[in-house]
Coordinates of C-alpha atoms in Angstrom, one line a residue:
X1 CA -0.2 28.2 -67.0
X2 CA -3.1 26.9 -69.2
X3 CA -0.8 26.8 -72.3
X4 CA 1.7 24.8 -70.3
X5 CA -0.9 22.3 -69.1
X6 CA -2.0 21.9 -72.6
X7 CA 1.3 21.4 -74.0
X8 CA 2.0 18.5 -71.2
X9 CA -1.4 16.9 -72.2
X10 CA -0.6 17.0 -75.9
X11 CA 2.6 15.1 -75.4
X12 CA 0.5 12.2 -74.6
X13 CA -3.0 12.7 -76.4
X14 CA -2.7 13.2 -80.3
X15 CA -3.9 16.5 -81.8
X16 CA -7.6 16.3 -82.6
X17 CA -8.6 13.6 -80.1
X18 CA -10.7 14.7 -77.3
X19 CA -9.2 14.5 -73.9
X20 CA -12.3 12.4 -72.5
X21 CA -11.7 9.8 -75.1
X22 CA -8.0 9.6 -74.6
X23 CA -8.7 9.0 -70.8
X24 CA -11.3 6.4 -71.5
X25 CA -9.0 4.5 -73.8
X26 CA -6.2 4.5 -71.1
X27 CA -8.4 3.2 -68.5
X28 CA -9.6 0.4 -70.6
X29 CA -6.1 -0.5 -71.4
X30 CA -4.1 0.0 -68.1
X31 CA -6.6 1.3 -65.6
X32 CA -7.4 -1.9 -64.0
X33 CA -3.9 -2.7 -63.2
X34 CA -3.3 0.7 -61.5
X35 CA -6.5 0.5 -59.3
X36 CA -5.6 -3.1 -58.2
X37 CA -2.0 -1.7 -57.2
X38 CA -3.6 1.1 -55.5
X39 CA -5.9 -1.3 -53.4
X40 CA -3.3 -3.7 -52.6
X41 CA -0.9 -1.0 -51.3
X42 CA -3.7 0.6 -49.3
X43 CA -4.6 -2.5 -47.4
X44 CA -1.0 -3.1 -46.8
X45 CA -0.6 0.0 -45.1
X46 CA -3.7 -0.6 -43.0
X47 CA -2.4 -3.9 -41.9
X48 CA 1.1 -2.4 -41.1
X49 CA -0.5 0.4 -39.0
X50 CA -2.3 -2.3 -37.1
X51 CA 0.8 -4.4 -36.5
X52 CA 2.9 -1.5 -35.4
X53 CA 0.2 -0.2 -33.0
X54 CA 0.2 -3.5 -31.3
X55 CA 4.0 -3.9 -31.1
X56 CA 4.5 -1.8 -27.9
X57 CA 2.0 -3.8 -26.0
X58 CA 3.8 -7.2 -27.1
X59 CA 7.4 -5.9 -26.7
X60 CA 7.2 -2.6 -24.4
X61 CA 10.8 -2.7 -23.9
X62 CA 11.8 -2.7 -27.5
X63 CA 9.0 -1.0 -29.6
X64 CA 7.8 1.6 -27.1
X65 CA 8.9 4.1 -24.4
X66 CA 10.1 2.7 -21.2
X67 CA 9.4 5.8 -19.1
X68 CA 6.9 4.9 -16.2
X69 CA 5.1 8.1 -16.5
X70 CA 4.3 7.2 -20.3
X71 CA 3.7 3.3 -20.0
X72 CA 3.5 2.2 -16.4
X73 CA -0.3 2.4 -16.1
X74 CA -2.2 -0.5 -14.5
X75 CA -2.9 -3.3 -16.5
X76 CA -5.9 -3.6 -18.7
X77 CA -7.4 -6.3 -16.8
X78 CA -7.4 -4.2 -13.7
X79 CA -9.1 -1.3 -15.3
X80 CA -12.7 -0.9 -15.1
X81 CA -15.7 1.0 -13.9
X82 CA -14.8 0.9 -10.3
X83 CA -14.2 4.8 -9.9
X84 CA -16.9 6.2 -7.6
X85 CA -18.1 9.6 -8.5
X86 CA -19.8 10.0 -5.0
X87 CA -19.1 8.3 -1.7
X88 CA -21.8 8.3 0.7
X89 CA -20.8 9.2 4.3
X90 CA -20.4 6.2 6.7
X91 CA -22.0 6.5 10.0
X92 CA -20.0 5.1 12.8
X93 CA -22.4 5.3 15.5
X94 CA -21.8 5.4 19.3
X95 CA -21.4 1.6 20.0
X96 CA -19.5 1.0 23.1
X97 CA -16.0 -0.4 23.1
X98 CA -16.0 -2.5 26.0
X99 CA -17.4 -6.2 25.7
X100 CA -17.2 -9.3 27.9
X101 CA -17.5 -11.6 24.7
X102 CA -16.6 -11.5 21.1
X103 CA -19.7 -12.7 19.0
X104 CA -21.9 -11.8 16.5
X105 CA -23.0 -8.5 18.1
X106 CA -19.4 -7.5 19.0
X107 CA -17.1 -8.7 16.2
X108 CA -19.2 -8.3 13.1
X109 CA -20.1 -5.1 11.7
X110 CA -23.6 -3.7 11.8
X111 CA -26.0 -3.9 9.0
X112 CA -25.2 -1.4 6.1
X113 CA -26.9 -0.5 2.9
X114 CA -27.8 -3.2 0.5
X115 CA -25.1 -4.0 -2.2
X116 CA -24.1 -6.6 -4.4
X117 CA -21.9 -9.5 -2.9
X118 CA -18.3 -8.6 -3.0
X119 CA -15.1 -10.6 -1.9
X120 CA -12.1 -8.6 -1.4
X121 CA -9.7 -11.6 -1.6
X122 CA -7.6 -11.5 -4.9
X123 CA -7.0 -15.2 -5.3
X124 CA -7.3 -18.0 -7.7
X125 CA -9.6 -20.0 -5.6
X126 CA -12.5 -18.9 -3.2
X127 CA -13.5 -20.7 -0.1
X128 CA -16.7 -19.8 1.5
X129 CA -17.3 -18.0 3.7
X130 CA -15.1 -15.2 3.4
X131 CA -12.9 -16.8 0.7
X132 CA -9.4 -16.6 -0.3
X133 CA -6.6 -19.4 0.1
X134 CA -6.0 -20.2 3.7
X135 CA -4.4 -17.8 6.0
X136 CA -0.8 -18.4 7.1
X137 CA -2.0 -18.9 10.5
X138 CA -3.6 -22.0 9.5
X139 CA -0.3 -23.7 7.9
X140 CA 3.0 -25.0 9.3
X141 CA 5.1 -22.4 11.1
X142 CA 8.2 -21.7 8.9
X143 CA 8.9 -17.9 9.4
X144 CA 8.0 -14.5 10.5
X145 CA 8.4 -11.1 9.6
X146 CA 12.2 -10.5 9.8
X147 CA 13.5 -11.3 6.2
X148 CA 12.3 -12.0 2.8
X149 CA 15.7 -12.8 1.1
X150 CA 14.3 -15.9 -0.8
X151 CA 13.7 -14.7 -4.5
X152 CA 11.9 -17.8 -5.5
X153 CA 8.7 -19.8 -5.0
X154 CA 8.8 -21.8 -1.7
X155 CA 8.7 -21.5 2.0
X156 CA 9.4 -18.0 3.4
X157 CA 12.9 -17.5 4.6
X158 CA 13.5 -17.2 8.4
X159 CA 11.5 -14.1 9.5
X160 CA 9.7 -13.9 6.0
X161 CA 6.1 -12.4 6.3
X162 CA 3.5 -15.2 6.9
X163 CA 4.2 -18.7 7.8
X164 CA 2.8 -21.1 5.1
X165 CA 4.6 -22.7 2.1
X166 CA 4.3 -20.5 -1.0
X167 CA 1.5 -21.8 -3.2
X168 CA 1.2 -18.7 -5.4
X169 CA 3.5 -16.8 -7.8
X170 CA 4.8 -14.6 -4.9
X171 CA 8.5 -15.5 -4.6
X172 CA 9.9 -16.2 -1.3
X173 CA 7.4 -14.7 1.2
X174 CA 4.9 -17.5 0.6
X175 CA 2.4 -16.1 -1.7
X176 CA 0.3 -13.0 -2.2
X177 CA -3.1 -12.1 -0.7
X178 CA -4.2 -15.3 1.3
X179 CA -0.7 -16.1 2.2
X180 CA 1.6 -13.5 3.7
X181 CA -1.1 -10.9 3.5
X182 CA -4.0 -13.5 4.0
X183 CA -5.3 -11.7 7.1
X184 CA -6.4 -8.9 4.8
X185 CA -9.0 -11.1 3.1
X186 CA -12.7 -10.5 4.1
X187 CA -12.8 -14.1 5.5
X188 CA -9.8 -14.1 8.0
X189 CA -9.8 -10.5 8.5
X190 CA -12.7 -10.7 10.9
X191 CA -11.4 -13.8 12.5
X192 CA -8.0 -12.4 13.1
X193 CA -9.2 -9.0 14.2
X194 CA -11.2 -10.9 17.0
X195 CA -8.6 -13.2 18.3
X196 CA -5.9 -10.7 18.1
X197 CA -7.4 -7.9 20.1
X198 CA -9.7 -6.1 17.4
X199 CA -13.4 -5.4 18.2
X200 CA -16.5 -4.7 16.1
X201 CA -16.2 -1.0 17.2
X202 CA -12.4 -1.0 16.1
X203 CA -13.5 -2.4 12.7
X204 CA -16.3 0.3 12.4
X205 CA -13.6 2.9 13.1
X206 CA -11.5 1.4 10.3
X207 CA -14.5 1.6 7.9
X208 CA -15.2 5.2 8.8
X209 CA -11.5 6.1 8.5
X210 CA -11.4 4.5 4.9
X211 CA -14.9 6.4 4.1
X212 CA -13.4 9.6 5.1
X213 CA -10.3 9.2 3.2
X214 CA -12.2 8.1 -0.2
X215 CA -14.4 11.1 0.1
X216 CA -11.4 13.4 0.4
X217 CA -9.4 12.1 -2.5
X218 CA -8.5 14.9 -5.3
X219 CA -9.9 14.5 -8.7
X220 CA -6.5 13.6 -10.2
X221 CA -6.4 10.4 -7.8
X222 CA -3.9 11.8 -5.2
X223 CA -4.5 12.8 -1.7
X224 CA -3.0 16.1 -0.4
X225 CA -2.2 17.0 3.2
X226 CA -4.0 20.6 2.4
X227 CA -7.3 18.3 2.2
X228 CA -9.7 21.6 2.6
X229 CA -10.2 22.2 -1.2
X230 CA -11.5 18.6 -1.7
X231 CA -13.9 18.8 1.2
X232 CA -17.2 18.9 -0.3
X233 CA -18.8 19.4 3.3
X234 CA -16.6 22.2 3.8
X235 CA -16.4 21.6 7.6
X236 CA -13.2 19.5 8.0
X237 CA -10.7 21.7 9.6
X238 CA -6.9 20.8 10.3
X239 CA -5.2 21.0 6.9
X240 CA -1.5 20.3 6.9
X241 CA 0.9 23.0 6.1
X242 CA 3.6 20.8 4.3
X243 CA 3.6 19.7 0.5
X244 CA 3.9 15.9 0.3
X245 CA 1.1 14.8 -2.0
X246 CA 3.2 11.6 -2.7
X247 CA 3.5 10.8 1.1
X248 CA -0.1 11.7 1.7
X249 CA -1.2 9.5 -1.4
X250 CA 0.7 6.6 -0.2
X251 CA -0.5 6.6 3.4
X252 CA -4.0 6.7 2.4
X253 CA -3.5 3.8 -0.2
X254 CA -1.6 1.7 2.6
X255 CA -4.9 2.3 4.7
X256 CA -6.9 0.9 1.8
X257 CA -4.6 -2.3 1.1
X258 CA -4.3 -3.0 4.8
X259 CA -8.1 -3.7 4.7
X260 CA -7.9 -5.9 1.4
X261 CA -8.8 -3.2 -1.1
X262 CA -6.8 -3.6 -4.3
X263 CA -7.4 -2.1 -7.8
X264 CA -7.9 -5.9 -8.9
X265 CA -10.4 -6.7 -6.3
X266 CA -14.3 -6.3 -6.1
X267 CA -14.0 -3.9 -3.1
X268 CA -16.1 -0.7 -2.6
X269 CA -13.0 1.4 -3.1
X270 CA -11.4 -0.2 -6.1
X271 CA -11.6 2.6 -8.1
X272 CA -10.1 4.9 -5.4
X273 CA -7.2 2.6 -5.2
X274 CA -6.7 2.5 -8.9
X275 CA -6.7 6.3 -9.2
X276 CA -4.2 6.5 -6.3
X277 CA -1.8 4.0 -7.6
X278 CA -2.0 5.4 -11.2
X279 CA -1.1 8.8 -9.9
X280 CA 2.1 7.5 -8.2
X281 CA 3.1 5.8 -11.5
X282 CA 2.6 8.7 -13.5
X283 CA 4.7 11.0 -11.1
X284 CA 7.6 8.5 -10.7
X285 CA 11.0 9.9 -12.1
X286 CA 11.6 7.5 -15.2
X287 CA 15.4 7.8 -14.7
X288 CA 16.0 7.6 -10.9
X289 CA 12.9 5.8 -9.8
X290 CA 12.1 8.6 -7.3
X291 CA 8.6 8.8 -6.3
X292 CA 8.5 11.8 -4.2
X293 CA 6.8 13.9 -7.0
X294 CA 8.9 17.0 -6.0
X295 CA 8.4 16.9 -2.3
X296 CA 10.9 19.2 -0.4
X297 CA 12.1 16.3 1.8
X298 CA 11.8 13.6 -0.9
X299 CA 13.1 10.4 1.2
X300 CA 10.0 10.7 3.6
X301 CA 7.5 10.6 0.7
X302 CA 9.6 8.2 -1.5
X303 CA 9.8 5.7 1.4
X304 CA 6.3 5.7 2.0
X305 CA 5.3 5.4 -1.9
X306 CA 7.6 2.6 -2.2
X307 CA 6.0 0.6 0.6
X308 CA 2.6 1.3 -0.8
X309 CA 3.7 0.1 -4.4
X310 CA 5.4 -3.0 -2.9
X311 CA 2.3 -4.0 -1.0
X312 CA 0.0 -3.4 -4.1
X313 CA 2.5 -5.6 -6.2
X314 CA 2.5 -8.3 -3.7
X315 CA -1.2 -8.4 -3.4
X316 CA -2.1 -8.1 -7.2
X317 CA 1.1 -9.1 -9.0
X318 CA 0.6 -6.2 -11.6
X319 CA 3.8 -6.2 -13.5
X320 CA 3.7 -2.4 -14.2
X321 CA 3.4 -1.8 -10.4
X322 CA 6.4 -4.3 -9.9
X323 CA 8.6 -2.6 -12.4
X324 CA 7.9 0.9 -10.5
X325 CA 8.6 -0.7 -7.2
X326 CA 11.8 -2.2 -8.2
X327 CA 13.2 1.2 -9.6
X328 CA 11.9 2.6 -6.2
X329 CA 14.0 0.3 -4.4
X330 CA 17.0 0.9 -6.3
X331 CA 16.7 4.6 -5.4
X332 CA 16.5 3.7 -1.6
X333 CA 19.6 1.7 -2.0
X334 CA 21.5 4.5 -3.9
X335 CA 20.4 7.2 -1.5
X336 CA 21.8 5.5 1.8
X337 CA 24.8 7.2 3.1
X338 CA 27.7 4.7 2.7
X339 CA 29.5 6.0 5.9
X340 CA 26.8 5.8 8.4
X341 CA 24.3 3.5 6.9
X342 CA 21.4 6.0 7.4
X343 CA 19.0 7.9 5.3
X344 CA 17.7 11.3 5.9
X345 CA 15.6 14.1 3.9
X346 CA 17.8 14.1 0.8
X347 CA 19.8 11.3 -0.7
X348 CA 23.3 10.7 0.6
X349 CA 22.8 12.7 3.8
X350 CA 24.1 11.3 7.0
X351 CA 20.7 9.9 8.6
X352 CA 18.2 10.1 11.1
X353 CA 16.1 7.3 12.8
X354 CA 12.8 8.6 11.5
X355 CA 13.7 8.7 7.9
X356 CA 15.5 5.3 8.3
X357 CA 12.5 3.6 9.6
X358 CA 10.4 4.3 6.5
X359 CA 13.2 3.1 4.3
X360 CA 13.7 -0.3 6.1
X361 CA 10.0 -0.9 6.0
X362 CA 10.2 -0.2 2.3
X363 CA 13.0 -2.6 1.8
X364 CA 11.2 -5.3 3.8
X365 CA 8.1 -4.7 2.0
X366 CA 10.0 -5.4 -1.3
X367 CA 11.3 -8.6 -0.1
X368 CA 7.8 -9.6 0.8
X369 CA 6.9 -8.8 -2.8
X370 CA 9.7 -10.8 -4.0
X371 CA 11.7 -8.0 -5.0
X372 CA 15.5 -8.4 -4.6
X373 CA 17.1 -6.3 -1.7
X374 CA 20.8 -5.9 -1.4
X375 CA 21.9 -7.2 2.0
X376 CA 24.4 -4.3 2.4
X377 CA 21.3 -2.0 2.6
X378 CA 20.3 -3.8 5.9
X379 CA 24.0 -4.2 7.2
X380 CA 24.1 -0.3 6.9
X381 CA 20.8 0.2 8.7
X382 CA 22.3 -2.1 11.6
X383 CA 25.3 0.1 11.5
X384 CA 23.2 3.2 11.9
X385 CA 21.0 1.8 14.6
X386 CA 24.0 1.0 16.7
X387 CA 25.1 4.7 16.6
X388 CA 21.8 5.9 18.1
X389 CA 21.3 3.3 20.7
X390 CA 21.2 4.1 24.4
X391 CA 20.3 2.4 27.7
X392 CA 21.9 -0.2 29.7
X393 CA 21.2 -2.9 27.0
X394 CA 21.2 -0.5 24.1
X395 CA 17.5 -1.1 23.5
X396 CA 16.4 2.8 23.5
X397 CA 17.1 5.1 20.7
X398 CA 17.4 8.6 19.7
X399 CA 17.0 10.9 16.7
X400 CA 20.6 11.1 15.6
X401 CA 24.0 10.1 17.1
X402 CA 24.6 13.3 18.5
X403 CA 21.1 14.6 19.4
X404 CA 21.3 16.6 22.6
X405 CA 17.5 15.7 23.4
X406 CA 18.5 12.1 24.0
X407 CA 16.2 9.1 23.8
X408 CA 12.5 9.5 22.6
X409 CA 9.8 7.1 22.9
X410 CA 9.0 7.4 19.2
X411 CA 12.4 6.8 18.0
X412 CA 12.7 4.0 20.5
X413 CA 9.7 2.3 18.6
X414 CA 11.2 3.2 15.2
X415 CA 14.4 1.6 16.2
X416 CA 12.9 -1.4 17.8
X417 CA 10.8 -2.2 14.6
X418 CA 13.8 -2.0 12.4
X419 CA 15.8 -4.3 14.7
X420 CA 12.7 -6.9 14.6
X421 CA 12.7 -6.5 10.8
X422 CA 16.5 -7.1 10.5
X423 CA 16.1 -10.3 12.7
X424 CA 16.9 -9.7 16.4
X425 CA 15.6 -12.3 18.8
X426 CA 12.5 -11.7 21.0
X427 CA 14.4 -12.2 24.3
X428 CA 17.4 -10.3 23.4
X429 CA 18.1 -7.6 26.4
X430 CA 17.7 -4.8 24.1
X431 CA 14.2 -5.8 23.2
X432 CA 13.0 -6.3 26.7
X433 CA 14.5 -3.0 27.6
X434 CA 12.7 -1.2 24.8
X435 CA 9.5 -3.0 25.6
X436 CA 9.4 -1.9 29.2
X437 CA 10.0 1.5 27.9
X438 CA 7.1 1.4 25.6
X439 CA 4.9 0.2 28.3
X440 CA 5.8 3.0 30.4
X441 CA 4.6 5.3 27.9
X442 CA 0.9 4.2 26.8
X443 CA -1.2 5.9 24.5
X444 CA -3.2 8.9 26.2
X445 CA -5.1 11.4 24.0
X446 CA -4.6 13.9 26.6
X447 CA -1.0 13.6 27.5
X448 CA 1.9 13.6 24.7
X449 CA -0.5 12.7 21.9
X450 CA 1.5 11.2 19.2
X451 CA 0.0 9.1 16.5
X452 CA 3.6 8.7 14.9
X453 CA 4.8 7.0 17.9
X454 CA 1.5 5.1 18.5
X455 CA 1.7 3.6 15.1
X456 CA 5.2 2.3 15.3
X457 CA 4.9 1.2 18.8
X458 CA 1.7 -0.8 17.9
X459 CA 3.6 -2.7 15.2
X460 CA 6.5 -3.4 17.7
X461 CA 4.0 -4.6 20.5
X462 CA 1.9 -6.7 18.1
X463 CA 4.8 -8.8 17.4
X464 CA 5.3 -9.8 21.1
X465 CA 1.8 -10.6 21.5
X466 CA 0.9 -12.2 24.9
X467 CA 0.2 -9.9 27.9
X468 CA 2.7 -7.4 26.9
X469 CA 0.5 -6.8 23.7
X470 CA -2.6 -6.7 25.6
X471 CA -1.2 -4.1 28.1
X472 CA -0.4 -1.9 25.0
X473 CA -3.5 -2.7 22.8
X474 CA -6.3 -1.8 25.4
X475 CA -5.4 1.8 25.8
X476 CA -4.5 2.2 22.0
X477 CA -7.6 0.7 20.7
X478 CA -9.7 2.9 23.3
X479 CA -8.0 6.1 22.8
X480 CA -8.5 6.0 18.8
X481 CA -12.1 4.8 19.0
X482 CA -12.8 7.5 21.4
X483 CA -11.1 10.3 19.6
X484 CA -12.5 9.6 16.3
X485 CA -14.6 12.3 14.9
X486 CA -18.7 11.4 14.5
X487 CA -21.1 13.4 12.8
X488 CA -21.0 15.7 9.8
X489 CA -18.4 15.6 6.9
X490 CA -15.6 15.0 9.3
X491 CA -17.1 11.7 10.5
X492 CA -14.4 8.9 10.3
X493 CA -11.5 11.2 10.7
X494 CA -9.1 12.2 13.5
X495 CA -8.7 15.8 14.4
X496 CA -5.2 16.9 14.6
X497 CA -5.8 19.5 17.3
X498 CA -8.5 17.8 19.4
X499 CA -8.8 16.5 22.2
X500 CA -5.1 17.9 22.3
X501 CA -2.8 18.9 19.9
X502 CA -0.8 16.0 18.3
X503 CA 3.0 16.0 18.0
X504 CA 2.4 15.7 14.2
X505 CA -0.6 18.3 14.0
X506 CA 1.1 20.3 11.3
X507 CA 0.7 17.2 9.0
X508 CA -3.1 17.6 9.1
X509 CA -6.3 15.5 9.2
X510 CA -5.3 13.4 6.2
X511 CA -2.2 12.3 8.0
X512 CA -3.7 11.7 11.2
X513 CA -6.8 9.5 9.7
X514 CA -4.5 7.4 7.5
X515 CA -2.1 6.6 10.4
X516 CA -4.8 6.1 12.9
X517 CA -6.5 3.9 10.5
X518 CA -3.4 1.8 10.0
X519 CA -2.9 1.5 13.6
X520 CA -6.2 -0.1 14.0
X521 CA -5.6 -2.5 11.0
X522 CA -2.5 -4.1 13.0
X523 CA -4.7 -7.1 13.9
X524 CA -4.6 -8.4 10.4
X525 CA -2.0 -6.5 8.4
X526 CA 0.8 -8.7 9.5
X527 CA 1.1 -11.8 11.4
X528 CA 2.9 -11.4 14.8
X529 CA 6.6 -11.7 14.3
X530 CA 7.9 -13.5 17.5
X531 CA 5.3 -15.9 18.1
X532 CA 5.8 -17.3 14.7
X533 CA 9.7 -17.3 14.9
X534 CA 9.5 -19.2 18.2
X535 CA 7.3 -21.9 16.7
X536 CA 4.5 -21.1 18.8
X537 CA 1.0 -21.0 17.7
X538 CA -0.2 -17.7 16.3
X539 CA -3.8 -16.6 16.7
X540 CA -5.8 -19.2 15.0
X541 CA -9.0 -17.9 13.2
X542 CA -12.3 -19.9 13.9
X543 CA -13.2 -22.9 11.7
X544 CA -15.6 -22.2 8.8
X545 CA -18.8 -23.3 10.5
X546 CA -18.3 -20.8 13.5
X547 CA -17.2 -18.0 11.3
X548 CA -20.3 -18.6 9.2
X549 CA -22.6 -18.2 12.2
X550 CA -20.5 -15.7 13.8
X551 CA -19.7 -17.6 17.1
X552 CA -16.6 -17.0 19.0
X553 CA -13.3 -18.5 18.1
X554 CA -12.7 -20.2 21.5
X555 CA -14.9 -22.3 23.7
X556 CA -14.5 -19.9 26.8
X557 CA -15.2 -16.2 26.3
X558 CA -12.4 -14.0 26.8
X559 CA -12.1 -11.6 30.0
X560 CA -13.5 -8.2 30.0
X561 CA -12.0 -6.3 26.7
X562 CA -11.9 -2.8 26.7

């Protein structure tokens, strides 16, 4: 080997000339050119590497993978250090829930631990006190909750969520947070809660529910119905016995979103929301858009997760969330049974009213966010509802067309809400028949406890407003406030077994807490549908001065409020 090397060297170095002298002579003659060439090429490769690393961000659909679980993370601007490592327990207290007047001592929350000023409204402009763009209740009455089929900037179509002209980049529905969802901002939330039937204790119950959910989030960012392994206090009983992590995560996120908490806001749970949404994006099927994360009955979890992503997109305009939500909507459209118009546990099955309810809500949430939805999907839903309708005026509903058990209160509430979303009139005989049926089955914690029914029926009755809403709201609010757990790690949650076993007890404490919290957020999550559609004045928030000092919104105090 040594001889071979020497032979190669002597081909270029004359005999008798030392190798070091030969190298020195070569370097002086040609070395500078080779060195310069090396440096130029090295710099070129570095620049090329930087450019290639930036191209996927500039052209994500061309120079990078398009799989949601690889690229659909939250926008960089919405990242941050908002993830709480430890959430202190929120003490609800034993404040009474009956008041004769809504004022500073009844509507507003009690003093809390000092913290920096935060404003949940995620809007371009801030109007003190409370902030955000004006609520829909302050604008001209141009639509309600029935249809969001105008995919452009402008006033909401007939039945569109909210009522004011679109002044943001949210298509069709009239804007984002501060517009169609303006009631969720801190400023108008307190006002609308007061004039729509909420109280200080109901808002404290919401705060307690959110706090418990935040304390029982899994490290990965999801929620699970089997919550006990994430219970640091070790005393929260009632785990669920079904595996629906995507559904549980979606329900928890909806509760936070309903209170105005987003991953782009400055709320105390920003980090929790961020981790939850990121988990959903990571577990979406990149090819089909399925969000169920392998759940045994995927359409339940997928429908809920689609609602959560659509609301998050409507409130933040995060394009990555919007892309994932659009894929999820297409999955729902493809999963509909063409013959019956329904949805069931698995894509393409004949359908049942319960699963249909979540899918219709998801499609309406998509339209609210400016995501296109096929009109055929709603026509199919209308067809299915006709097949399960009963009663003199076809205003009562059952689970499936050939269900031997007949009409149910819970299915009637689901069917009525879907009909409201599709565009039925307030005074339609079927609506009146269904409304009276719901009022004959008021919430009672000791008799047929059913948070699923209470949630849907609360949304339905809130759309009516007026005395019918008051008749429903009083027992609903009283029951939920009275049955919320107080004390220990379970404070803020709802026990699925106590004071009586809930119809959906097997779904567990996470499900009960999220659904109960969502039910108590009804006062500001959406504006009442029928009052807006009829051109009547929806509940008006107090003016800025009265809100600033905590005075009632009306000159005369309301009657005894339970």
